[in-house]
Every structure is written in C-alpha cells, then in structure tokens.
Tab-separated table of C-alpha atoms in Angstrom:
chain	number	residue	atom	x	y	z
Y	20	MET	CA	-0.090	0.181	-0.230
Y	21	ARG	CA	1.233	3.739	-0.660
Y	22	PRO	CA	-0.362	6.915	0.910
Y	23	GLY	CA	-2.716	8.995	-1.539
Y	24	ALA	CA	-2.086	11.998	-2.730
Y	25	ALA	CA	-0.843	14.992	0.154
Y	26	GLY	CA	-0.962	12.356	2.595
Y	27	LEU	CA	-4.630	11.357	2.450
Y	28	GLY	CA	-6.237	7.911	2.707
Y	29	VAL	CA	-4.244	4.879	1.539
Y	30	VAL	CA	-4.190	3.204	-1.911
Y	31	GLU	CA	-3.307	-0.366	-2.970
Y	32	VAL	CA	-0.626	-0.401	-5.471
Y	33	GLY	CA	-1.579	-0.625	-9.096
Y	34	GLN	CA	-4.911	0.812	-7.812
Y	35	LYS	CA	-5.823	4.486	-8.795
Y	36	SER	CA	-7.180	6.883	-5.941
Y	37	GLU	CA	-10.401	8.658	-6.598
Y	38	LEU	CA	-8.748	11.746	-7.569
Y	39	GLN	CA	-6.748	9.828	-10.207
Y	40	LYS	CA	-9.632	8.123	-11.764
Y	41	MET	CA	-11.742	11.924	-11.790
Y	42	ALA	CA	-8.505	13.349	-14.037
Y	43	ALA	CA	-8.897	10.466	-16.014
Y	44	GLY	CA	-12.214	11.068	-16.563
Y	45	GLU	CA	-13.796	7.722	-14.875
Y	46	ARG	CA	-16.529	7.522	-12.461
Y	47	TYR	CA	-15.319	8.407	-9.081
Y	48	ARG	CA	-16.894	9.210	-5.628
Y	49	GLY	CA	-17.540	12.990	-5.518
Y	50	GLY	CA	-17.253	12.959	-1.638
Y	51	ASP	CA	-13.973	11.280	-1.737
Y	52	PRO	CA	-11.739	12.895	1.079
Y	53	GLU	CA	-8.820	13.654	-1.765
Y	54	VAL	CA	-11.413	15.202	-4.089
Y	55	VAL	CA	-12.709	17.043	-1.162
Y	56	GLU	CA	-9.487	18.428	0.058
Y	57	SER	CA	-8.286	19.167	-3.302
Y	58	CYS	CA	-11.342	21.234	-3.926
Y	59	ARG	CA	-10.642	22.993	-0.582
Y	60	GLN	CA	-6.991	24.112	-1.550
Y	61	ALA	CA	-8.344	25.261	-4.650
Y	62	GLY	CA	-10.622	27.319	-2.577
Y	63	LEU	CA	-7.730	28.648	-0.629
Y	64	TRP	CA	-5.770	29.600	-3.747
Y	65	MET	CA	-8.951	31.565	-5.224
Y	66	MET	CA	-9.268	33.538	-2.266
Y	67	ARG	CA	-5.850	34.751	-2.821
Y	68	PHE	CA	-5.741	35.191	-6.608
Y	69	ASN	CA	-8.950	36.965	-6.745
Y	70	ALA	CA	-7.620	39.347	-3.904
Y	71	MET	CA	-5.169	40.552	-6.237
Y	72	MET	CA	-7.306	42.851	-8.302
Y	73	GLY	CA	-4.900	45.507	-8.706
Y	74	ALA	CA	-1.913	43.518	-8.842
Y	75	THR	CA	0.063	43.615	-12.293
Y	76	SER	CA	-0.539	40.848	-14.722
Y	77	ALA	CA	2.953	39.373	-13.843
Y	78	GLU	CA	2.227	38.908	-9.927
Y	79	ARG	CA	-0.780	37.401	-10.970
Y	80	ARG	CA	0.894	34.832	-13.281
Y	81	VAL	CA	3.281	33.945	-10.339
Y	82	VAL	CA	0.133	32.455	-8.453
Y	83	LEU	CA	-1.611	30.775	-11.244
Y	84	ALA	CA	1.416	29.188	-11.610
Y	85	GLU	CA	0.920	27.768	-8.125
Y	86	ARG	CA	-1.957	25.812	-8.773
Y	87	LEU	CA	-2.563	25.345	-12.692
Y	88	ALA	CA	-1.453	22.285	-14.492
Y	89	SER	CA	0.656	24.751	-17.020
Y	90	VAL	CA	0.741	28.594	-17.230
Y	91	GLY	CA	2.004	29.770	-20.785
Y	92	ASP	CA	4.050	33.008	-21.103
Y	93	ASP	CA	2.517	36.518	-21.027
Y	94	VAL	CA	-0.791	34.794	-19.846
Y	95	VAL	CA	-3.102	37.450	-18.202
Y	96	VAL	CA	-6.320	36.259	-16.169
Y	97	ARG	CA	-8.425	38.804	-14.400
Y	98	PRO	CA	-9.673	38.316	-11.234
Y	99	PRO	CA	-12.566	36.745	-10.397
Y	100	PHE	CA	-11.874	33.419	-11.322
Y	101	TYR	CA	-13.322	30.417	-10.372
Y	102	VAL	CA	-12.154	27.068	-10.402
Y	103	ASP	CA	-12.942	23.597	-9.236
Y	104	HIS	CA	-9.762	22.233	-8.889
Y	105	GLY	CA	-7.238	24.394	-11.206
Y	106	SER	CA	-4.730	21.624	-11.040
Y	107	PHE	CA	-6.072	20.553	-14.747
Y	108	ILE	CA	-6.038	23.563	-16.166
Y	109	THR	CA	-3.418	24.330	-19.196
Y	110	LEU	CA	-3.099	27.997	-20.610
Y	111	GLU	CA	-0.920	28.229	-23.151
Y	112	GLU	CA	1.243	31.279	-24.348
Y	113	GLY	CA	-0.709	34.529	-24.302
Y	114	VAL	CA	-4.054	33.445	-23.034
Y	115	PHE	CA	-6.510	36.298	-22.235
Y	116	ILE	CA	-9.187	35.629	-19.441
Y	117	ASN	CA	-11.451	38.774	-18.803
Y	118	LEU	CA	-13.477	38.767	-15.200
Y	119	GLY	CA	-15.791	35.894	-13.719
Y	120	CYS	CA	-14.828	33.141	-15.679
Y	121	THR	CA	-15.714	29.826	-14.152
Y	122	ILE	CA	-13.686	26.522	-15.199
Y	123	LEU	CA	-14.586	23.429	-13.517
Y	124	ASP	CA	-12.200	21.066	-14.248
Y	125	VAL	CA	-12.431	17.461	-13.092
Y	126	CYS	CA	-10.569	16.714	-15.691
Y	127	PRO	CA	-8.131	18.459	-18.110
Y	128	VAL	CA	-9.190	21.292	-19.944
Y	129	SER	CA	-6.649	22.709	-22.307
Y	130	ILE	CA	-6.719	26.337	-23.791
Y	131	GLY	CA	-4.431	27.263	-26.642
Y	132	ALA	CA	-2.261	30.168	-27.248
Y	133	TYR	CA	-3.500	33.318	-27.858
Y	134	THR	CA	-6.942	32.646	-26.935
Y	135	ARG	CA	-9.402	35.263	-25.412
Y	136	ILE	CA	-12.230	34.658	-23.506
Y	137	GLY	CA	-15.037	37.326	-22.461
Y	138	PRO	CA	-16.462	37.800	-19.101
Y	139	GLY	CA	-18.570	35.336	-17.433
Y	140	VAL	CA	-17.943	32.464	-19.683
Y	141	GLN	CA	-17.998	29.222	-18.291
Y	142	ILE	CA	-16.084	26.204	-19.103
Y	143	LEU	CA	-17.586	22.801	-17.995
Y	144	THR	CA	-15.790	19.199	-17.890
Y	145	PRO	CA	-18.149	17.628	-14.694
Y	146	GLU	CA	-20.650	14.790	-15.631
Y	147	HIS	CA	-23.505	13.284	-13.624
Y	148	PRO	CA	-25.034	9.922	-14.690
Y	149	ARG	CA	-28.382	9.993	-16.267
Y	150	ASP	CA	-29.200	7.134	-13.692
Y	151	PRO	CA	-30.445	8.551	-10.410
Y	152	VAL	CA	-29.366	5.224	-8.700
Y	153	GLU	CA	-25.908	6.314	-9.454
Y	154	ARG	CA	-26.378	9.841	-8.786
Y	155	ARG	CA	-27.538	9.160	-5.706
Y	156	GLN	CA	-24.586	7.104	-4.700
Y	157	ASP	CA	-22.714	10.135	-4.990
Y	158	ILE	CA	-20.842	8.912	-8.897
Y	159	GLU	CA	-19.504	11.634	-10.538
Y	160	TYR	CA	-17.121	11.764	-13.786
Y	161	GLY	CA	-15.996	14.395	-16.207
Y	162	ARG	CA	-14.985	14.529	-20.006
Y	163	PRO	CA	-11.908	16.659	-21.029
Y	164	VAL	CA	-12.183	20.339	-22.530
Y	165	SER	CA	-9.721	21.227	-25.655
Y	166	ILE	CA	-10.244	24.891	-26.615
Y	167	GLY	CA	-7.606	25.776	-29.952
Y	168	ALA	CA	-5.557	28.600	-30.228
Y	169	ASN	CA	-6.200	32.227	-31.723
Y	170	VAL	CA	-9.934	31.050	-30.504
Y	171	TRP	CA	-12.330	33.903	-29.056
Y	172	LEU	CA	-15.029	33.566	-26.675
Y	173	GLY	CA	-17.685	36.177	-26.206
Y	174	GLY	CA	-18.708	36.902	-22.978
Y	175	GLY	CA	-21.167	34.822	-21.476
Y	176	ALA	CA	-20.399	31.615	-23.376
Y	177	ILE	CA	-21.032	28.242	-21.763
Y	178	VAL	CA	-18.407	25.369	-23.260
Y	179	VAL	CA	-20.011	21.958	-21.803
Y	180	PRO	CA	-18.061	18.704	-21.473
Y	181	GLY	CA	-16.299	16.576	-23.623
Y	182	VAL	CA	-16.294	20.092	-26.534
Y	183	THR	CA	-12.933	20.494	-28.306
Y	184	ILE	CA	-12.702	23.912	-30.370
Y	185	GLY	CA	-10.777	24.016	-33.452
Y	186	ASP	CA	-8.358	26.920	-33.679
Y	187	ASP	CA	-9.447	30.416	-34.858
Y	188	ALA	CA	-13.121	29.559	-33.914
Y	189	ILE	CA	-15.557	32.492	-32.629
Y	190	ILE	CA	-17.984	31.801	-30.478
Y	191	GLY	CA	-20.764	34.425	-29.946
Y	192	ALA	CA	-21.669	35.970	-26.515
Y	193	GLY	CA	-24.248	33.797	-24.889
Y	194	ALA	CA	-23.603	31.088	-26.854
Y	195	VAL	CA	-23.955	27.225	-25.461
Y	196	VAL	CA	-21.335	25.087	-27.159
Y	197	THR	CA	-22.624	21.166	-27.144
Y	198	ARG	CA	-20.757	19.805	-29.717
Y	199	ASP	CA	-17.153	19.993	-31.190
Y	200	VAL	CA	-16.601	23.201	-33.360
Y	201	PRO	CA	-14.173	22.790	-36.578
Y	202	ALA	CA	-11.118	25.527	-36.962
Y	203	GLY	CA	-12.379	28.614	-38.281
Y	204	ALA	CA	-16.126	28.290	-37.714
Y	205	THR	CA	-18.510	30.824	-35.817
Y	206	MET	CA	-21.268	29.798	-33.792
Y	207	VAL	CA	-23.854	31.480	-31.948
Y	208	GLY	CA	-26.871	30.879	-30.117
Y	209	SER	CA	-28.048	28.148	-27.566
Y	210	PRO	CA	-27.423	25.579	-28.846
Y	211	ALA	CA	-24.514	27.311	-30.610
Y	212	ARG	CA	-24.728	26.980	-34.558
Y	213	PRO	CA	-22.579	28.105	-37.411
Y	214	ARG	CA	-23.458	31.767	-38.383
C-alpha cells in the first residue's frame, strides 16, 4: 500500500485513487476525502488570487502557476476567476481570460495560445450519471475540454463537457457550445450553430 496524494487515505499498489480516476474521466466518488481536499485547497488558492485585483498581470501569473497545470508566457487572467481544482487547467502562451470566468476542471481543460475568453464564460467538464441510483451514490465523472489557439469566446458563453473547439474559431456572446467546433468556424446561439 502507499499513501494517497497529500497524505490522504491509502491506495492499493496498482489501484487508482478517486482523484486519479476523476482526472482520467472515469467514474469516481465526489465525496472522497482526497477529492474534497483538492477542492478545498483550490478554494484557499482562489481567495488569494481573487484578492489580487490591483496586482500586475505578472504578479498574478506567479500565483496562477502555483495551482494550474501549466501557464504559458504572457498569460493574463483577470480576477475573479473560479475553478473546481485548478490543477487540471493548461493555459498556453498569450491566453487572455476576462473577469468572472469559471472553469470546472474535474479533468483536463486545455486552452491554446492567444485565445481570448470574454467575461462570465463557463467551461465545464463535470458530468453526472443519467441513472438516478448512481447519482444518489455520489458517482460523478468528467469529460475533457480542449480549446484551440487563437479562439475567441464571447462574454457569457458556456462550453459543456467533452467539447473540442478548433483553432481560430469564434464563439458568440451567450452561446452554449454542446458539440465540437471546427477550426475557423463562427458559432452563435443556444445550442451554438454555425453563423
């Protein structure tokens, strides 16, 4: 046996922890102590980051790099910024995220270079079983979201679990992206459709 992450719980050798299952997009128990602790740590981190409204982008970038999986050069994230865990988010070079963005990252979220994200955008990876019995048993899972390079997500857009958005795409303000978006496409509405 070996200790779980952050010294929580014990996991059999060769067996995945609930946090590892979550990151892999497999079914996991949302109330598992390691998963709950990861969310708690993210909450403490958000309190620090969101108090940095008057800080420079460079100062905020240092704090982003403490929690996020990867933060490229010249990334700008304007607080407030909300995450589930933070540790599954990759921001490539030159990404700009405006006020009030929420990224629920129970599995990987990657955002390509020079992508622009408007205020109030939601990027969601969590899923819940359709079976009510499984939902009552605290079973959850997620599907990764991938956003290409040089994408523009307008204010208030929502990206649902499992979506891939190709390079150079434009997502209109308030659009709800429920399926993959080809490179260079412009999508508007709810559900988002080609313009």
